[in-house]
Amino acid sequence: MIEILRALPFLTAVIGIPAFGLLAASTTRHFATSRRRAAFSVALSTMVAAVAGALVFMDHGVVFRDPLLPFLSLDVQSSVLPLLTNLVAAALLFLAPKRDLRRTGVLDVMWLLVVSSVLFATQHIGLFVLLWAAMNLPVGAWLDRGIDGRGHRAHWILAAITTIPVLAVFGRMLYAGAMSTALWTDAAPELAPGDDIILFALVVFASMGRMGVFPLHVWFPVLVAQDRAPRSIMLLGPLSGAYLILRFGALFPEAFARDLPWMAVIGIVSAMFFALVALGQKGQLGAATYLVLSQVGLVFMGMADTNAMSLNGALVLWFAQGVAGTGLLVMALGVRARRGAVLLDRFHGLVAGAPHLAGAHFLFGMAVVGLPGTITFVAEDLIAHGFVHHHPWLSALYVLVTALNAVTYLRLFGRVFLGEPTTGAVGCPDLSVEERGAAAVLAATLIITGIVPYPAVSARSRTTEDLISMECESGADCEISGREFP
Amino acid sequence: MPELHALLVGTAVAAPVVAFAMLATLIWGRDSVSERAVVDITRFAFFVSLVASLSLMTWSFLGAHSFLVDLGPWFEVGSHSFRITFLLDRLSTSLMTLTTGAATLIGYFSRTYLHGERGHPRFYLLLNVFAAGMLILVSAGSLDFLFVGWEIVGLTSALLIAFFHERSDPVRNGLRAFITYRICDVGLLTGTIMLHHFAHNANFQPELGPGHWVAGTAHLDTGAATLVALLFLLGAMGKSAQLPFGGWLPRAMEGPTPSSAIFYGALSVHAGVYLLIRLTPLLEDAPLASAAVIAVGAVTTVLGTLTGRVQTDVKSALAYATMTQIGLMFVEVGLHLPGLATVHLLSHATLRIWQLLRAPAILHEMHSLQGALDHEFETGRWLDNIERKFKGPLGAFLYQRALDRFYFDDIGDRFVVAPILWTAQRFAWLEARLVSAKSSGGVRRGPETVSDRQLEKVS
Amino acid sequence: MSSAPATVQSRGGVRPPPDTRRSLDRLAQAVDAAAHLLPGQAPIGAFVHHNTLHVFEHLPFHEAVREGHRVFGAEPYMSEERFRREFASGRIQLEDVDACLRELDGRALALPGQWTLGDMRRALLLHGAPTFDAAHMEWAIAEGELLNRVPNSFDGPAWRTRMLAAGRLLREKIEGEQLEWLTSRLLRLADQATLEGEFGHRLTANGLSDLIAKDPTPLVLRLYFARALELTANLPEPPAPVHSVRSRAFGMDPRRVDEQIESTLIRLCGAYLDTGLAYWPMPSREEGFFEAVRLLALHTSSVPGRTRHQWRETIEAMDEDERSASEVVLKSLRALGVADEDWESYLTETLLALPGWAGMFYRLETKPALRMRSLPYSLMDYLAVRLTLERAAVAAIRKVDHLPEAPSPLVAAHEVYWLFLLGGMSLDAINELGPAEGTTLTSALHHFGSMERRRVFQEAYERTYRREILDGIARNARLQRSIEPAKARIQLACCIDDREESLRRHFEELDPHYETFGIAGYYGLAISYRGLTAAHGSPLCPASMSPSHQISEVAEDEAVDASWRKRWVLAAKLGFAGHVGTRSLFRGFGLSLAGAVQALPMAVRIFAPRTAHLLWDGLGDKLAPPPRTRLTALRETEVLRRTTPLPEGLSVPEAVERVAGVLEDMGMTRAFAPLVIVLGHGSTSMNNPHEAAHECGACSGGKGGPNARLFADLLGRDEVRAGLRDHGIEIPDGTFFVGGIHDTSDDAVDLFDLHRVPDTHAELLVEARDALDRARAVDALERARRFTSTPLGVAPAIALRQMEARAQDLAQPRPEYGHCTNAVCLVGRRWPNRGLFLDRRAFLVSYDPAADPDSGILERLLASVVPVGAGINLEYYFSYVDQRVYGSGTKLPHNVTGLVGVMDGHESDLRTGLPHQMVDIHEPMRLLCVVEAKVETLLTIAERQPEVGRLVQGRWIQLVAMDPDTGALSVLGPSGFEPYEPREPLHSFPTSTAYFGRTRDNLPPARILAGLPSTEAPLPTEEPSEASVHA
């Protein structure tokens, strides 16, 4: 009973308030009102959840499972992720330009927020798979006739590559009869040796699609360019496939605990490829898009190595990218809304008209590429150090990618905001006071966690400990882990 | 006592950070900020920092030789713990004093110099970040922590070069400096990671030599030491503008004079030398790397002084003069004379900051010298410098090379930057085809039709 | 020394064939025509103010600034936004705006409805016409609130009523089954979903009715805009932009070529023009720029890329006998395919790509006196180098086209929409407009574009100030006429400079028996002066004159001189060795190891500049006390130290003639006081490459002390006084002249040769020095009020100390504000203006109409004073209104180059004009010249003196005549002189300090009672109130 009382406020905050917000937003036709309602419900949800979460997890690490809510429960994972999702949703609702939110964006974001909050809290695999599939369905595309054929196809590609493998895995596990309770913790199936690797590979494939790892990323740039950015950013960021790997990784501990050089190689290739693509972009939005994709490749790479440092780093980087990448993309969308196509072959000097837009863009950009003082730096440091023991050369490549991305970003920033102002620069409207506030909250999150990363890292580190101890129990390569956990 | 040191060094580093946070909040919140508030906050922070640094320096020269302050882990995962440690010895405390002293001076100088300038608050904001970064850089107890300061210094440096961002040249030159830094930082970061790999740690003490900083040995075999030292050399070359990476230094003279003075006269440009001095024990184990350090320094110093002689603007002349002396410092470090290099560094920094600050007065000074020396001034005959020995075609050849700065920038642009950009553009083209093919059901479109511009224009 | 021949004649003696010769002649003409557009700035050490748009001076002012806009891309006036701020703060008043609007031609345009053209112009002036480009327009409609709210600036009850009426109309339409009419218009702006999202209601009859009931504004404004779109749909497309000759010749944006070559070109120009910064000079400089560059180019490596490679090949391929610069230019023009008739435009565009450097070559070519090295400077050489580089770059770069931006219909529609709002038109009214009326609106708007609006604002701005200052002058003169002046005990002559206005006023405030005069600060003595510590003579006379005599400062005692000189040269050698040494390798090692000793002097210098200066000066005086000196004033007394082309010292008749002229100009021909102090002026500042721009303009940017010293010296000599007596000027024996110099930066006043003052005058001298000390301290206080670093209301002594520190402060980009507030020039007797507070804004020229019956003196005065005053005023005007093109931007990144100029940062064009920190409190308005003369006299002079005439006719200055007999004012307007009647009363204050002590802003004139004869009755004006001071 006490547990319910402790879990309830939190669940209400992360599921109830957004659900209410979704309802409220859908009842008005007035776009500005709808957006305001949604935004404030998310802001409220974030605040209540933060307070409630802090109260609940004073003695952190407890998993609540209570008889009244058999399929919902809370652990560290499901407490931090909804917060992150809320933050990203708030950023999108407050800061994204109207044109990106206007058609179905507000409802899309709210819908994803509610569905994902349940997804994070569910302990039931079937429900999980169902919700996962629901998230992938291009609800917004159905509602909207304004999108062209390419956009529709991109929606379906995404839905297919992320849903089918998961359904296949689920089917195979049902077939194996491992689903007696259908709860995560009891669900480890009995499989023929080697099967778990295939299944895990399918999971990784699905997550690559959602994370936008090369070459399964194609939906993302198309949808960002086609005014479907908010939903895509949510899916690529906080709701990314990393979560899928974590959850299913626990089901296939041996497969997960194996050294996965191929996964790391895919990650670094993806990161390197996108880093170069970003550098070669002609337009600012494209450059920002690929910059984010490149950094996501690094998250994927970090998940490949199973020592505490890099896995931990990957998780932190996932979170950091979720917030920072969202910030950067939203600012890039804002630039597009204000100035149309902004090409990078010359200087535009937009800072003359929009200093705050430039400032926010810069902060988020620096957070994306890992400026010391932001949480991304901590994450990247962990990944680099994690990799050095197993794959020193991958780690050197990793450093190269981060260096390249920083250069790309600074070039992008310089071209768009600095230099001799073009005639239109004075006509670049700045962020409104409300937007400034939202950007400040987002930036403060990145910087405060960057300066005091201890809570964030230790929260993650508990998850990784769980995962790694699982590996050790299952007899995987524990030498390194052994040294690391004396 | 240790608590006191921790408190002092913590205060010294934290003061500019706090000032930065205050200024950032002020600036973000409103459209115009009072200059006085900005200056007063900064001045107070620098003063506090200066007092703390001075006390630490006094202590280090009077009492014990060196001391490691551990403020605990910044974050930790398993056995990896990123600890905030400060190594306080005569080297670091002297440099802390130099840093805070120069920052105080520049902070005071700029209050009138930048009065009425639109970027006034931005300048002070960056000055605070820079001071914090530089203090971390010189007092860090491990290479990991040093890297934090190193990055911050690099970024603020690029941003201050681009201070007058309404013209394109400063932005371009700022980016060039940043790219150079980044390329060379790969060396520093990889070196640090390799050091972790080989030595499982990257602390200055005791891993890189116990006891006083000029003594001691590192615990690495020669091969590893050479590799790591060479990587660090790469890092140091970028920051300290050694050839072939030195081309950004004269181009960095785009910002307001005080920022040129503190960055490229005094502090930032000496960071590479500081790093190498710190790593003397490592260099002592790696004769090959020491030779490389000497070679880099010697080449830079010779070509730098030749180039400096033909510079016709006061700031570029000073940039090359600085580069020349820093080259000599590299030679000193390579010869394992860290003491000499340290004295040279401190003294040189003082001299250059002064010269750069009064660079605009050159007209005044030269005219009065001209009055006294008359035509001797014009010919410079009595000085009899080396370049006067080069006559005829050799003279023209060398002069031409010097005027074009021995083509280091051009070579970099042509053989490094251009190929990377070329590759990037090809990749972007590939990606555009991939995106258009995948998402349009395999319908092929020409590369030019699926440019980013069109993607952006779609509505 | 010779320069020009190299440009036209070919080397090697081979005469080019006749057709080539003809082409060469035409080329020379084209270059010459293009070169006149280059900035006329001399090397920065000899800064002389001049009209920045001198080249367009033959045009009327407003046309000239437009021409500047067309040719240089420069701003003609302040921005509209700025003018509107001035309007809001009262610096521009509505009645003046209206008066200036009335002067515009009332083009016969019938505007729709009751709207008159005047109303429309007034509305446009006060509210502006926001300019949007296509992207911003899309944002404003889709993302912003443009069509959801009436702009704040004219929202009000009228608009609310208008909206309600429109709502009623719309409801009628909806009820009248005209929904289709409504929605079809709305859907022009956005699709249905978007509109519904904006309105919050469906686009059905019910939905729209609900919307109208709630707030019809978003709906109505959209209909306005839709109507505007409809009206502008058929407007002719704006003409396609004309491509420049260069872009046609290159086949691409010329900036891409410039980016390729300018770094190389700037380095080469710097190397050639350097006068002592690099200690490795460019080889073969004496052969000319092109030849020197050619020799270097042969050594160029092709590593850096194709442009370099091409360049070297081009240069290698040149024939021995075709290497003269003009032939190279000719060849390059042909190679680039520039048609003959385009030469001039092409060369103009080429020269204006880097106007600073090109201008420096041209200036040094045409003014040999400015050269500091005897090298052949030639603009043609510069062109030859530049064009060979351009050719190489064009051949080497891949050409890329940029798609032109398509014009957006939204932009044109917004203009009409804005007029709807400005005119407060109702929905009914705009629906009734026909296409023709739409066109009328657009063209009315275009005929009163930003340029015209700013022009009207500029006129109104000047008019507001003119009324203010003329009221003051007229009222004060009327009061002064009733008072008898007191006999002078001390007379003080200063430069006409506006910065001396306050010093003179404060001096006069001390005692009614003090009298002051203003005269151009070279005191009629066009000399080349060589000070004790200078290597060469430098001209101390207006830039338009050439020195006629050499004057040197020599030590009275040879032995003292020799010993001093030895130490002084030694110190300089040490300094120079240190300078070079710290920049070299081995010496640098030693010196930089010892560099830490600089720390203490540096800290003292920066934290306590004044103390540092005193210590340093004291040290210098102790180690090498300078000898007592005298001037080589009269020729027969002279021992020649150095052979110069100029005669050393003046002969007695020459001296008499010049001195008499000056005394007559000043009107100081009788009633000499026992002590006459003659002050020149100069300015000292640290870290300031533009120091010379603060010095005396009448002395070619030098310190005018020597002129004053010489003037006093000559007047002290019996033979000169005897000569003067023949001129009818009787100087009593009891009158003694003392020369001195006023430093406008630290407000020091130094008097020369005081040991010669006879004992009879000792007491008077003490009094005078005391008076000067008091005056300069208050003067410092008055200057200090402009600097925010000095709090208001400090004691004069403290202000003086702060000014002294400021002059010595390395960190101070504003050691003084120079002529920053100049606006007026008063030519006439001092008496009518005595006691008038002019806020350091006026040039004061002494002139006595009573002693000038045939107005010959006035003509002479105006011919020299008007161009100089206008030059200063216009340079400040232009440097202020466009700091990028005309001015030199902010000082902070300035980088002294070759000791000839400053660049921005690392490599840029040479920046000309005044930096931001020199002009930032300036009010850009044309000089208001008030001359005490008859209207007819002025008209005759304007006719006789072409330069004055040009400035007056072209309205480059504003001219006001003050009748010498009645004191009546007449302002020169478009239709001749019109009488001016003052309206505002003049407030009076006991002292200047009491008046200016409370504010940093510009102050209107006021009457200062101190120093006026005490017999005067109490003034009939009311007590000043706080409000009136700030008004």
Tab-separated table of C-alpha atoms in Angstrom, chain B residues 299-426:
chain	number	residue	atom	x	y	z
B	299	VAL	CA	62.274	24.914	-37.396
B	300	THR	CA	59.649	27.212	-35.968
B	301	THR	CA	62.127	29.564	-34.427
B	302	VAL	CA	64.182	29.959	-37.595
B	303	LEU	CA	61.308	30.284	-40.030
B	304	GLY	CA	59.335	32.331	-37.539
B	305	THR	CA	62.033	34.928	-37.131
B	306	LEU	CA	62.539	35.169	-40.890
B	307	THR	CA	58.822	35.646	-41.428
B	308	GLY	CA	58.585	38.144	-38.616
B	309	ARG	CA	61.201	40.346	-40.210
B	310	VAL	CA	59.055	41.098	-43.242
B	311	GLN	CA	55.786	41.730	-41.421
B	312	THR	CA	54.633	45.271	-41.970
B	313	ASP	CA	51.867	45.415	-39.408
B	314	VAL	CA	52.616	45.660	-35.757
B	315	LYS	CA	50.476	42.786	-34.573
B	316	SER	CA	51.689	40.212	-37.087
B	317	ALA	CA	55.266	41.201	-36.313
B	318	LEU	CA	54.598	40.554	-32.651
B	319	ALA	CA	52.855	37.278	-33.451
B	320	TYR	CA	55.905	35.978	-35.249
B	321	ALA	CA	58.219	37.295	-32.576
B	322	THR	CA	56.172	35.336	-30.069
B	323	MET	CA	56.233	32.246	-32.224
B	324	THR	CA	60.005	32.504	-32.483
B	325	GLN	CA	60.522	32.640	-28.743
B	326	ILE	CA	58.093	29.815	-28.125
B	327	GLY	CA	60.047	27.767	-30.617
B	328	LEU	CA	63.081	28.389	-28.460
B	329	MET	CA	61.138	27.251	-25.423
B	330	PHE	CA	60.337	24.014	-27.223
B	331	VAL	CA	64.031	23.558	-27.867
B	332	GLU	CA	64.734	24.151	-24.195
B	333	VAL	CA	62.131	21.597	-23.172
B	334	GLY	CA	63.482	19.143	-25.728
B	335	LEU	CA	66.924	19.595	-24.225
B	336	HIS	CA	65.388	18.736	-20.858
B	337	LEU	CA	65.866	22.186	-19.405
B	338	PRO	CA	62.443	22.727	-17.915
B	339	GLY	CA	63.686	25.274	-15.420
B	340	LEU	CA	65.027	27.539	-18.118
B	341	ALA	CA	61.894	27.067	-20.173
B	342	THR	CA	59.734	28.035	-17.221
B	343	VAL	CA	61.624	31.218	-16.541
B	344	HIS	CA	61.622	31.989	-20.234
B	345	LEU	CA	57.888	31.390	-20.395
B	346	LEU	CA	56.989	33.592	-17.451
B	347	SER	CA	59.251	36.398	-18.489
B	348	HIS	CA	58.314	36.267	-22.133
B	349	ALA	CA	54.620	36.331	-21.312
B	350	THR	CA	55.068	39.530	-19.322
B	351	LEU	CA	57.017	41.145	-22.114
B	352	ARG	CA	54.546	40.294	-24.855
B	353	ILE	CA	51.426	41.271	-23.008
B	354	TRP	CA	52.994	44.671	-22.518
B	355	GLN	CA	54.079	44.976	-26.126
B	356	LEU	CA	50.724	43.940	-27.494
B	357	LEU	CA	48.835	46.257	-25.185
B	358	ARG	CA	50.792	49.198	-26.469
B	359	ALA	CA	50.861	48.060	-30.063
B	360	PRO	CA	48.684	50.962	-31.246
B	361	ALA	CA	51.273	53.375	-29.848
B	362	ILE	CA	53.873	52.155	-32.319
B	363	LEU	CA	53.322	55.146	-34.561
B	364	HIS	CA	54.075	57.513	-31.728
B	365	GLU	CA	57.139	55.563	-30.624
B	366	MET	CA	58.588	55.102	-34.075
B	367	HIS	CA	58.212	58.768	-34.887
B	368	SER	CA	60.080	59.794	-31.793
B	369	LEU	CA	62.815	57.248	-32.507
B	370	GLN	CA	62.961	58.547	-36.028
B	371	GLY	CA	63.497	62.021	-34.630
B	372	ALA	CA	66.496	60.912	-32.661
B	373	LEU	CA	68.077	58.495	-35.070
B	374	ASP	CA	67.159	60.150	-38.334
B	375	HIS	CA	68.371	58.235	-41.346
B	376	GLU	CA	70.028	55.582	-39.248
B	377	PHE	CA	66.518	54.630	-38.343
B	378	GLU	CA	65.481	54.383	-41.939
B	379	THR	CA	68.316	52.195	-42.992
B	380	GLY	CA	68.661	50.336	-39.725
B	381	ARG	CA	72.275	49.967	-40.741
B	382	TRP	CA	73.840	50.023	-37.314
B	383	LEU	CA	71.733	47.083	-36.236
B	384	ASP	CA	73.132	44.946	-39.031
B	385	ASN	CA	70.625	42.158	-38.911
B	386	ILE	CA	71.085	38.831	-40.548
B	387	GLU	CA	68.625	39.450	-43.374
B	388	ARG	CA	70.842	42.220	-44.713
B	389	LYS	CA	73.329	39.553	-45.675
B	390	PHE	CA	70.923	38.025	-48.178
B	391	LYS	CA	71.404	39.796	-51.437
B	392	GLY	CA	70.281	39.273	-55.003
B	393	PRO	CA	68.150	36.294	-56.007
B	394	LEU	CA	68.668	34.523	-52.698
B	395	GLY	CA	67.409	37.608	-50.924
B	396	ALA	CA	64.401	37.879	-53.202
B	397	PHE	CA	63.701	34.172	-52.845
B	398	LEU	CA	63.840	34.231	-49.062
B	399	TYR	CA	61.919	37.476	-48.875
B	400	GLN	CA	59.215	36.069	-51.076
B	401	ARG	CA	58.976	32.923	-48.989
B	402	ALA	CA	58.889	34.915	-45.789
B	403	LEU	CA	56.202	37.232	-47.128
B	404	ASP	CA	54.103	34.209	-48.011
B	405	ARG	CA	54.877	32.686	-44.634
B	406	PHE	CA	56.582	29.686	-46.153
B	407	TYR	CA	53.227	28.478	-47.485
B	408	PHE	CA	52.315	26.524	-44.377
B	409	ASP	CA	48.722	27.709	-44.422
B	410	ASP	CA	48.370	27.171	-48.144
B	411	ILE	CA	49.737	23.667	-47.941
B	412	GLY	CA	47.346	22.853	-45.139
B	413	ASP	CA	44.432	24.291	-47.063
B	414	ARG	CA	45.302	22.519	-50.230
B	415	PHE	CA	46.411	19.128	-48.998
B	416	VAL	CA	44.375	18.674	-45.824
B	417	VAL	CA	41.315	20.865	-45.713
B	418	ALA	CA	40.403	20.696	-49.374
B	419	PRO	CA	40.549	16.881	-49.618
B	420	ILE	CA	38.462	16.502	-46.453
B	421	LEU	CA	35.883	18.926	-47.763
B	422	TRP	CA	35.910	17.190	-51.119
B	423	THR	CA	35.284	13.841	-49.463
B	424	ALA	CA	32.581	15.324	-47.302
B	425	GLN	CA	30.807	16.752	-50.311
B	426	ARG	CA	30.959	13.424	-52.125
